[in-house]
């Protein structure tokens, strides 16, 4: 290794618990060829020196992984300046990916690079240096730098706009002259403008206004040779050829030859106009995330020592008590201590109806308090609020690449060199055909200026950016572009019953007295359920509020069956009818009646004798049946998974219109049930709460997490629905189909434009001015088509 900084690695280590762990890692690393390692348990870091090229940083990280520990990868986002087309993005991606331990994805539309790297092996400064060495500008993107970058881009946009109007003023006489010369008969006449004046008008456009193309072309060729050629190379080469020919004819006094100053000047002016329109359109693709950033208030009113103070919202700490008056937005996430009100959470969930809040309820940053005053305690601040998590997730999704983009990337990598080759062949072909050097050159120029790799590079990312932004506004958070693409192909959707189809808040509906009175059965059942977090246990405890509950001894829980414990010297069971009391009540008529009503029945038993039955029902969510119907209309088979018995499961399935269900599925078996569903045709998706259903969500091709009250829920699935509503799954699938439809349209436009335009130019059927205008408009049309996704709205049912 020649780079001294790459010889020394300072790696963070996750998973160490004692000195033995540190010694083990040290021993493993020092076995590697040319490695000298020292591991510090206190700092949880490894200092590694690579004394030869035999071992790479990736091999060091892999060795740590094999030892049972991990080097957590870090991510950074760079704001990139100077990209003009897809070839630029591809070159930056290749430059970054050549660095050991680095994975990079460059987004042309967002002008950013999202990079995962091994900390210690490389740092952000080295990544920035690599981009700058390739001929571009780069800086680490954070909230402050994003604002600075936005201001810088606006200043550049204003300067470019001034240059465009100057270019337009200088070019207009040349184009007007061209139109006049053709006249009504379509025949050339004498030049209305003296050629020396045409030279004076075209030269500033070529070398002052058009300097950006020369600069971009030089950086591209310097960084990657002809393989790194980009759109700037095509424009600079084509317009220079047209201007150079015209200048030679003018200066040499060759009055019998035509000049093409209007072609060189018009192409530069039109391309510049296209870039300005493209910049304005691209600004619209990031509107969603900018709107989210603007939502959070800058100031907060906190309570300290009985007095109220106005402080910066970003200075709040967990545990701080803050006051929110009617009409104000909440500064951070928290829990209500005192007060009642209704809060508009539309900016997070897409739901327009305000949500009632009282003591104990969770509230989220940027949501708007409506009627009453709320006194809250901060629980999530800064980067740990739900809003910050949404912004982070949307930014990551917008920076990711969809698999459908791979073809465009592959074409972009060879596009410009291929076009240059076609231009050379065009020139040679027309010369051989006897058309003359001037005609051959102009047709070659038309080939160069009509080719547009920009449209290819913008086709996918602009649609992804708008689609994920619209999703965020509707409460649909997409983890990455691949998940959005895969959602289009879902054919089977597995749904966990509790909390998804139902409200997830079961309540006791019936208590049937058998060998004990109803009150006694409730008291003993509640005693057994003390301390349990199971939803059914909570329902029993809620019904027993106010009763004195005895202590429990020798408690034991049997997953999927029930619990057994000692209460007041008696050994009691509480659980499923097929288990409690020896399973004697599994076919009891009363049990079947209650189950037939969609209720879950638990049996309280002692020494094999049933003391009582408790029926618990979890009410269906109001929109569940309509959501299932809508999913089925989209061609998706809905399958319900539940731990309930078949009778109860059948009743719930019948109520919501589900034909296929799997009953008595133990929590640990849900992943296996999802795997079984994957044996059929099409992709299988799973809907769960993102925490308890994590194995099943991981087993599915696509996982949907319902509700995003925590980071765990956000990271548990491919798509997260902020609002716990099954209709959001149908909305997410509809959004996926709409976004992929736009991507396919964009790719079709980009490919067909080049496939038709380049041959027409090579055949001499396109004037360079027309070719330049078409090239300028191709990118604008792709971005504008993506912006039509802003009309997408979630369906209301």
PDB file of C-alpha atoms in Angstrom, residues 179-395:
ATOM      1  CA  UNK A 179     -34.945  32.002 -40.745  1.00  0.00           C
ATOM      2  CA  UNK A 180     -34.930  35.024 -43.051  1.00  0.00           C
ATOM      3  CA  UNK A 181     -32.358  33.413 -45.337  1.00  0.00           C
ATOM      4  CA  UNK A 182     -34.485  30.317 -45.842  1.00  0.00           C
ATOM      5  CA  UNK A 183     -37.468  32.529 -46.585  1.00  0.00           C
ATOM      6  CA  UNK A 184     -40.718  31.287 -47.946  1.00  0.00           C
ATOM      7  CA  UNK A 185     -39.065  29.348 -50.778  1.00  0.00           C
ATOM      8  CA  UNK A 186     -36.706  27.495 -48.424  1.00  0.00           C
ATOM      9  CA  UNK A 187     -33.656  28.677 -50.440  1.00  0.00           C
ATOM     10  CA  UNK A 188     -30.539  30.293 -48.989  1.00  0.00           C
ATOM     11  CA  UNK A 189     -29.999  33.923 -49.783  1.00  0.00           C
ATOM     12  CA  UNK A 190     -27.110  36.265 -49.028  1.00  0.00           C
ATOM     13  CA  UNK A 191     -26.163  36.825 -45.404  1.00  0.00           C
ATOM     14  CA  UNK A 192     -28.259  39.754 -43.999  1.00  0.00           C
ATOM     15  CA  UNK A 193     -25.667  40.212 -41.242  1.00  0.00           C
ATOM     16  CA  UNK A 194     -22.035  40.787 -42.155  1.00  0.00           C
ATOM     17  CA  UNK A 195     -19.978  37.733 -41.309  1.00  0.00           C
ATOM     18  CA  UNK A 196     -17.611  39.738 -39.101  1.00  0.00           C
ATOM     19  CA  UNK A 197     -20.651  40.762 -37.018  1.00  0.00           C
ATOM     20  CA  UNK A 198     -21.825  37.139 -36.813  1.00  0.00           C
ATOM     21  CA  UNK A 199     -18.356  36.204 -35.557  1.00  0.00           C
ATOM     22  CA  UNK A 200     -18.536  38.954 -32.915  1.00  0.00           C
ATOM     23  CA  UNK A 201     -21.969  37.783 -31.754  1.00  0.00           C
ATOM     24  CA  UNK A 202     -21.175  34.053 -31.685  1.00  0.00           C
ATOM     25  CA  UNK A 203     -17.729  34.180 -30.061  1.00  0.00           C
ATOM     26  CA  UNK A 204     -18.824  35.387 -26.567  1.00  0.00           C
ATOM     27  CA  UNK A 205     -21.567  32.758 -26.581  1.00  0.00           C
ATOM     28  CA  UNK A 206     -19.073  30.060 -27.543  1.00  0.00           C
ATOM     29  CA  UNK A 207     -16.243  30.850 -25.151  1.00  0.00           C
ATOM     30  CA  UNK A 208     -17.740  32.913 -22.328  1.00  0.00           C
ATOM     31  CA  UNK A 209     -21.282  31.630 -21.942  1.00  0.00           C
ATOM     32  CA  UNK A 210     -20.183  28.160 -23.095  1.00  0.00           C
ATOM     33  CA  UNK A 211     -17.094  28.014 -20.882  1.00  0.00           C
ATOM     34  CA  UNK A 212     -18.928  25.702 -18.456  1.00  0.00           C
ATOM     35  CA  UNK A 213     -19.004  23.026 -21.171  1.00  0.00           C
ATOM     36  CA  UNK A 214     -15.273  23.287 -21.841  1.00  0.00           C
ATOM     37  CA  UNK A 215     -14.507  23.208 -18.132  1.00  0.00           C
ATOM     38  CA  UNK A 216     -16.757  20.192 -17.587  1.00  0.00           C
ATOM     39  CA  UNK A 217     -15.321  18.393 -20.629  1.00  0.00           C
ATOM     40  CA  UNK A 218     -11.717  18.958 -19.495  1.00  0.00           C
ATOM     41  CA  UNK A 219     -12.414  17.646 -15.994  1.00  0.00           C
ATOM     42  CA  UNK A 220     -14.233  14.616 -17.384  1.00  0.00           C
ATOM     43  CA  UNK A 221     -11.437  13.713 -19.809  1.00  0.00           C
ATOM     44  CA  UNK A 222      -8.700  14.447 -17.276  1.00  0.00           C
ATOM     45  CA  UNK A 223     -10.346  12.208 -14.688  1.00  0.00           C
ATOM     46  CA  UNK A 224     -11.324   9.251 -16.883  1.00  0.00           C
ATOM     47  CA  UNK A 225     -10.047   9.727 -20.437  1.00  0.00           C
ATOM     48  CA  UNK A 226     -12.487   8.962 -23.239  1.00  0.00           C
ATOM     49  CA  UNK A 227     -14.214   6.419 -21.002  1.00  0.00           C
ATOM     50  CA  UNK A 228     -15.112   9.326 -18.706  1.00  0.00           C
ATOM     51  CA  UNK A 229     -16.525  11.508 -21.490  1.00  0.00           C
ATOM     52  CA  UNK A 230     -19.848  13.170 -20.647  1.00  0.00           C
ATOM     53  CA  UNK A 231     -22.444  15.478 -22.136  1.00  0.00           C
ATOM     54  CA  UNK A 232     -20.081  18.471 -21.818  1.00  0.00           C
ATOM     55  CA  UNK A 233     -17.669  16.712 -24.197  1.00  0.00           C
ATOM     56  CA  UNK A 234     -20.430  16.305 -26.793  1.00  0.00           C
ATOM     57  CA  UNK A 235     -21.578  19.934 -26.585  1.00  0.00           C
ATOM     58  CA  UNK A 236     -18.065  21.387 -26.497  1.00  0.00           C
ATOM     59  CA  UNK A 237     -16.871  19.193 -29.380  1.00  0.00           C
ATOM     60  CA  UNK A 238     -19.933  19.754 -31.564  1.00  0.00           C
ATOM     61  CA  UNK A 239     -20.222  23.518 -31.116  1.00  0.00           C
ATOM     62  CA  UNK A 240     -16.459  24.068 -31.432  1.00  0.00           C
ATOM     63  CA  UNK A 241     -16.494  22.243 -34.761  1.00  0.00           C
ATOM     64  CA  UNK A 242     -19.358  24.427 -36.044  1.00  0.00           C
ATOM     65  CA  UNK A 243     -17.815  27.666 -34.721  1.00  0.00           C
ATOM     66  CA  UNK A 244     -14.300  26.745 -35.885  1.00  0.00           C
ATOM     67  CA  UNK A 245     -15.470  25.972 -39.431  1.00  0.00           C
ATOM     68  CA  UNK A 246     -17.440  29.241 -39.588  1.00  0.00           C
ATOM     69  CA  UNK A 247     -14.580  31.308 -38.143  1.00  0.00           C
ATOM     70  CA  UNK A 248     -12.123  29.823 -40.674  1.00  0.00           C
ATOM     71  CA  UNK A 249     -14.485  30.574 -43.570  1.00  0.00           C
ATOM     72  CA  UNK A 250     -14.971  34.154 -42.313  1.00  0.00           C
ATOM     73  CA  UNK A 251     -11.313  34.964 -41.590  1.00  0.00           C
ATOM     74  CA  UNK A 252     -10.113  33.399 -44.842  1.00  0.00           C
ATOM     75  CA  UNK A 253     -12.715  35.301 -46.842  1.00  0.00           C
ATOM     76  CA  UNK A 254     -14.263  32.176 -48.398  1.00  0.00           C
ATOM     77  CA  UNK A 255     -17.489  33.932 -49.410  1.00  0.00           C
ATOM     78  CA  UNK A 256     -18.741  30.955 -51.451  1.00  0.00           C
ATOM     79  CA  UNK A 257     -18.859  28.736 -48.293  1.00  0.00           C
ATOM     80  CA  UNK A 258     -21.667  28.775 -45.722  1.00  0.00           C
ATOM     81  CA  UNK A 259     -21.131  29.729 -42.075  1.00  0.00           C
ATOM     82  CA  UNK A 260     -22.875  28.108 -39.124  1.00  0.00           C
ATOM     83  CA  UNK A 261     -22.447  30.608 -36.308  1.00  0.00           C
ATOM     84  CA  UNK A 262     -26.171  30.375 -35.566  1.00  0.00           C
ATOM     85  CA  UNK A 263     -25.802  26.603 -35.006  1.00  0.00           C
ATOM     86  CA  UNK A 264     -23.003  26.846 -32.429  1.00  0.00           C
ATOM     87  CA  UNK A 265     -24.577  29.789 -30.582  1.00  0.00           C
ATOM     88  CA  UNK A 266     -28.120  28.381 -30.646  1.00  0.00           C
ATOM     89  CA  UNK A 267     -27.035  24.958 -29.392  1.00  0.00           C
ATOM     90  CA  UNK A 268     -25.220  26.467 -26.402  1.00  0.00           C
ATOM     91  CA  UNK A 269     -28.137  28.804 -25.643  1.00  0.00           C
ATOM     92  CA  UNK A 270     -30.741  26.057 -25.925  1.00  0.00           C
ATOM     93  CA  UNK A 271     -28.743  23.597 -23.823  1.00  0.00           C
ATOM     94  CA  UNK A 272     -28.277  26.286 -21.180  1.00  0.00           C
ATOM     95  CA  UNK A 273     -32.026  26.972 -21.261  1.00  0.00           C
ATOM     96  CA  UNK A 274     -32.668  23.240 -20.839  1.00  0.00           C
ATOM     97  CA  UNK A 275     -30.342  23.124 -17.830  1.00  0.00           C
ATOM     98  CA  UNK A 276     -32.152  26.061 -16.219  1.00  0.00           C
ATOM     99  CA  UNK A 277     -35.565  24.471 -16.759  1.00  0.00           C
ATOM    100  CA  UNK A 278     -34.179  21.158 -15.516  1.00  0.00           C
ATOM    101  CA  UNK A 279     -32.820  22.811 -12.349  1.00  0.00           C
ATOM    102  CA  UNK A 280     -36.205  24.358 -11.620  1.00  0.00           C
ATOM    103  CA  UNK A 281     -37.967  21.057 -12.199  1.00  0.00           C
ATOM    104  CA  UNK A 282     -35.444  19.097 -10.081  1.00  0.00           C
ATOM    105  CA  UNK A 283     -36.025  21.529  -7.213  1.00  0.00           C
ATOM    106  CA  UNK A 284     -39.610  20.296  -7.210  1.00  0.00           C
ATOM    107  CA  UNK A 285     -38.496  16.693  -6.680  1.00  0.00           C
ATOM    108  CA  UNK A 286     -37.036  17.561  -3.257  1.00  0.00           C
ATOM    109  CA  UNK A 287     -40.033  19.650  -2.189  1.00  0.00           C
ATOM    110  CA  UNK A 288     -41.425  16.881   0.028  1.00  0.00           C
ATOM    111  CA  UNK A 289     -38.350  16.521   2.208  1.00  0.00           C
ATOM    112  CA  UNK A 290     -37.886  20.290   2.416  1.00  0.00           C
ATOM    113  CA  UNK A 291     -41.507  20.627   3.521  1.00  0.00           C
ATOM    114  CA  UNK A 292     -40.857  18.064   6.277  1.00  0.00           C
ATOM    115  CA  UNK A 293     -37.776  19.965   7.452  1.00  0.00           C
ATOM    116  CA  UNK A 294     -39.784  23.210   7.624  1.00  0.00           C
ATOM    117  CA  UNK A 295     -42.467  21.637   9.800  1.00  0.00           C
ATOM    118  CA  UNK A 296     -40.515  21.564  13.060  1.00  0.00           C
ATOM    119  CA  UNK A 297     -40.755  24.836  15.037  1.00  0.00           C
ATOM    120  CA  UNK A 298     -37.538  26.644  15.913  1.00  0.00           C
ATOM    121  CA  UNK A 299     -38.576  27.630  19.443  1.00  0.00           C
ATOM    122  CA  UNK A 300     -40.086  25.791  22.404  1.00  0.00           C
ATOM    123  CA  UNK A 301     -41.673  26.914  25.683  1.00  0.00           C
ATOM    124  CA  UNK A 302     -40.217  24.921  28.585  1.00  0.00           C
ATOM    125  CA  UNK A 303     -41.103  24.802  32.272  1.00  0.00           C
ATOM    126  CA  UNK A 304     -38.278  25.039  34.808  1.00  0.00           C
ATOM    127  CA  UNK A 305     -38.721  25.659  38.530  1.00  0.00           C
ATOM    128  CA  UNK A 306     -42.319  26.712  37.958  1.00  0.00           C
ATOM    129  CA  UNK A 307     -41.421  29.394  35.394  1.00  0.00           C
ATOM    130  CA  UNK A 308     -41.789  29.349  31.595  1.00  0.00           C
ATOM    131  CA  UNK A 309     -38.905  30.112  29.231  1.00  0.00           C
ATOM    132  CA  UNK A 310     -38.673  30.309  25.443  1.00  0.00           C
ATOM    133  CA  UNK A 311     -35.652  28.348  24.222  1.00  0.00           C
ATOM    134  CA  UNK A 312     -34.388  26.949  20.925  1.00  0.00           C
ATOM    135  CA  UNK A 313     -36.185  23.683  20.139  1.00  0.00           C
ATOM    136  CA  UNK A 314     -32.892  21.938  19.369  1.00  0.00           C
ATOM    137  CA  UNK A 315     -31.662  22.640  22.918  1.00  0.00           C
ATOM    138  CA  UNK A 316     -34.345  20.469  24.590  1.00  0.00           C
ATOM    139  CA  UNK A 317     -33.204  17.333  26.401  1.00  0.00           C
ATOM    140  CA  UNK A 318     -35.145  14.146  27.185  1.00  0.00           C
ATOM    141  CA  UNK A 319     -37.113  14.717  30.380  1.00  0.00           C
ATOM    142  CA  UNK A 320     -37.640  18.442  29.854  1.00  0.00           C
ATOM    143  CA  UNK A 321     -41.206  19.609  30.442  1.00  0.00           C
ATOM    144  CA  UNK A 322     -42.625  21.812  27.692  1.00  0.00           C
ATOM    145  CA  UNK A 323     -45.919  23.629  27.162  1.00  0.00           C
ATOM    146  CA  UNK A 324     -47.828  23.698  23.867  1.00  0.00           C
ATOM    147  CA  UNK A 325     -50.596  26.282  23.529  1.00  0.00           C
ATOM    148  CA  UNK A 326     -53.538  26.022  21.085  1.00  0.00           C
ATOM    149  CA  UNK A 327     -52.458  26.530  17.482  1.00  0.00           C
ATOM    150  CA  UNK A 328     -48.773  25.811  18.159  1.00  0.00           C
ATOM    151  CA  UNK A 329     -46.695  22.956  16.760  1.00  0.00           C
ATOM    152  CA  UNK A 330     -44.950  20.507  19.037  1.00  0.00           C
ATOM    153  CA  UNK A 331     -41.172  21.052  19.125  1.00  0.00           C
ATOM    154  CA  UNK A 332     -40.132  17.458  19.987  1.00  0.00           C
ATOM    155  CA  UNK A 333     -41.604  14.026  20.642  1.00  0.00           C
ATOM    156  CA  UNK A 334     -43.078  13.556  24.096  1.00  0.00           C
ATOM    157  CA  UNK A 335     -45.792  12.195  26.318  1.00  0.00           C
ATOM    158  CA  UNK A 336     -48.690  14.267  27.681  1.00  0.00           C
ATOM    159  CA  UNK A 337     -48.422  14.932  31.436  1.00  0.00           C
ATOM    160  CA  UNK A 338     -51.425  17.185  31.810  1.00  0.00           C
ATOM    161  CA  UNK A 339     -54.186  18.659  29.662  1.00  0.00           C
ATOM    162  CA  UNK A 340     -56.490  17.453  26.910  1.00  0.00           C
ATOM    163  CA  UNK A 341     -56.594  18.552  23.312  1.00  0.00           C
ATOM    164  CA  UNK A 342     -56.798  17.323  19.741  1.00  0.00           C
ATOM    165  CA  UNK A 343     -53.673  17.238  17.585  1.00  0.00           C
ATOM    166  CA  UNK A 344     -53.473  17.387  13.790  1.00  0.00           C
ATOM    167  CA  UNK A 345     -51.009  14.646  12.744  1.00  0.00           C
ATOM    168  CA  UNK A 346     -51.719  14.916   8.996  1.00  0.00           C
ATOM    169  CA  UNK A 347     -48.128  15.926   8.253  1.00  0.00           C
ATOM    170  CA  UNK A 348     -46.932  12.541   9.562  1.00  0.00           C
ATOM    171  CA  UNK A 349     -49.815  10.143   8.906  1.00  0.00           C
ATOM    172  CA  UNK A 350     -51.669  11.739   5.994  1.00  0.00           C
ATOM    173  CA  UNK A 351     -54.853  11.498   8.092  1.00  0.00           C
ATOM    174  CA  UNK A 352     -56.745  14.808   8.139  1.00  0.00           C
ATOM    175  CA  UNK A 353     -58.877  14.070  11.225  1.00  0.00           C
ATOM    176  CA  UNK A 354     -57.349  15.422  14.480  1.00  0.00           C
ATOM    177  CA  UNK A 355     -56.392  12.848  17.124  1.00  0.00           C
ATOM    178  CA  UNK A 356     -57.527  13.293  20.724  1.00  0.00           C
ATOM    179  CA  UNK A 357     -54.732  13.567  23.310  1.00  0.00           C
ATOM    180  CA  UNK A 358     -54.844  13.232  27.082  1.00  0.00           C
ATOM    181  CA  UNK A 359     -52.440  12.367  29.894  1.00  0.00           C
ATOM    182  CA  UNK A 360     -50.259   9.391  28.963  1.00  0.00           C
ATOM    183  CA  UNK A 361     -50.686   9.769  25.199  1.00  0.00           C
ATOM    184  CA  UNK A 362     -47.673  10.109  22.896  1.00  0.00           C
ATOM    185  CA  UNK A 363     -47.235  13.272  20.837  1.00  0.00           C
ATOM    186  CA  UNK A 364     -44.822  13.902  17.982  1.00  0.00           C
ATOM    187  CA  UNK A 365     -42.668  16.787  16.799  1.00  0.00           C
ATOM    188  CA  UNK A 366     -44.144  19.065  14.097  1.00  0.00           C
ATOM    189  CA  UNK A 367     -47.748  17.966  14.698  1.00  0.00           C
ATOM    190  CA  UNK A 368     -50.104  20.850  15.451  1.00  0.00           C
ATOM    191  CA  UNK A 369     -52.004  21.297  18.693  1.00  0.00           C
ATOM    192  CA  UNK A 370     -55.528  22.549  17.996  1.00  0.00           C
ATOM    193  CA  UNK A 371     -57.808  23.300  20.942  1.00  0.00           C
ATOM    194  CA  UNK A 372     -56.484  22.815  24.456  1.00  0.00           C
ATOM    195  CA  UNK A 373     -53.152  23.463  26.160  1.00  0.00           C
ATOM    196  CA  UNK A 374     -50.857  20.466  26.657  1.00  0.00           C
ATOM    197  CA  UNK A 375     -48.107  19.990  29.217  1.00  0.00           C
ATOM    198  CA  UNK A 376     -45.685  17.344  27.985  1.00  0.00           C
ATOM    199  CA  UNK A 377     -42.433  15.633  28.883  1.00  0.00           C
ATOM    200  CA  UNK A 378     -39.853  15.310  26.104  1.00  0.00           C
ATOM    201  CA  UNK A 379     -38.974  11.737  25.131  1.00  0.00           C
ATOM    202  CA  UNK A 380     -37.352  12.143  21.705  1.00  0.00           C
ATOM    203  CA  UNK A 381     -35.287  15.173  20.715  1.00  0.00           C
ATOM    204  CA  UNK A 382     -32.987  16.180  17.863  1.00  0.00           C
ATOM    205  CA  UNK A 383     -32.249  13.247  15.557  1.00  0.00           C
ATOM    206  CA  UNK A 384     -34.337  10.910  17.732  1.00  0.00           C
ATOM    207  CA  UNK A 385     -37.794  12.277  16.912  1.00  0.00           C
ATOM    208  CA  UNK A 386     -40.236  10.495  14.637  1.00  0.00           C
ATOM    209  CA  UNK A 387     -40.034  13.427  12.208  1.00  0.00           C
ATOM    210  CA  UNK A 388     -36.221  13.205  12.086  1.00  0.00           C
ATOM    211  CA  UNK A 389     -36.508   9.474  11.447  1.00  0.00           C
ATOM    212  CA  UNK A 390     -38.951  10.102   8.601  1.00  0.00           C
ATOM    213  CA  UNK A 391     -36.696  12.772   7.058  1.00  0.00           C
ATOM    214  CA  UNK A 392     -33.695  10.457   7.351  1.00  0.00           C
ATOM    215  CA  UNK A 393     -35.594   7.543   5.799  1.00  0.00           C
ATOM    216  CA  UNK A 394     -36.963   9.640   2.929  1.00  0.00           C
ATOM    217  CA  UNK A 395     -33.500  11.045   2.197  1.00  0.00           C
TER     218      UNK A 395
END
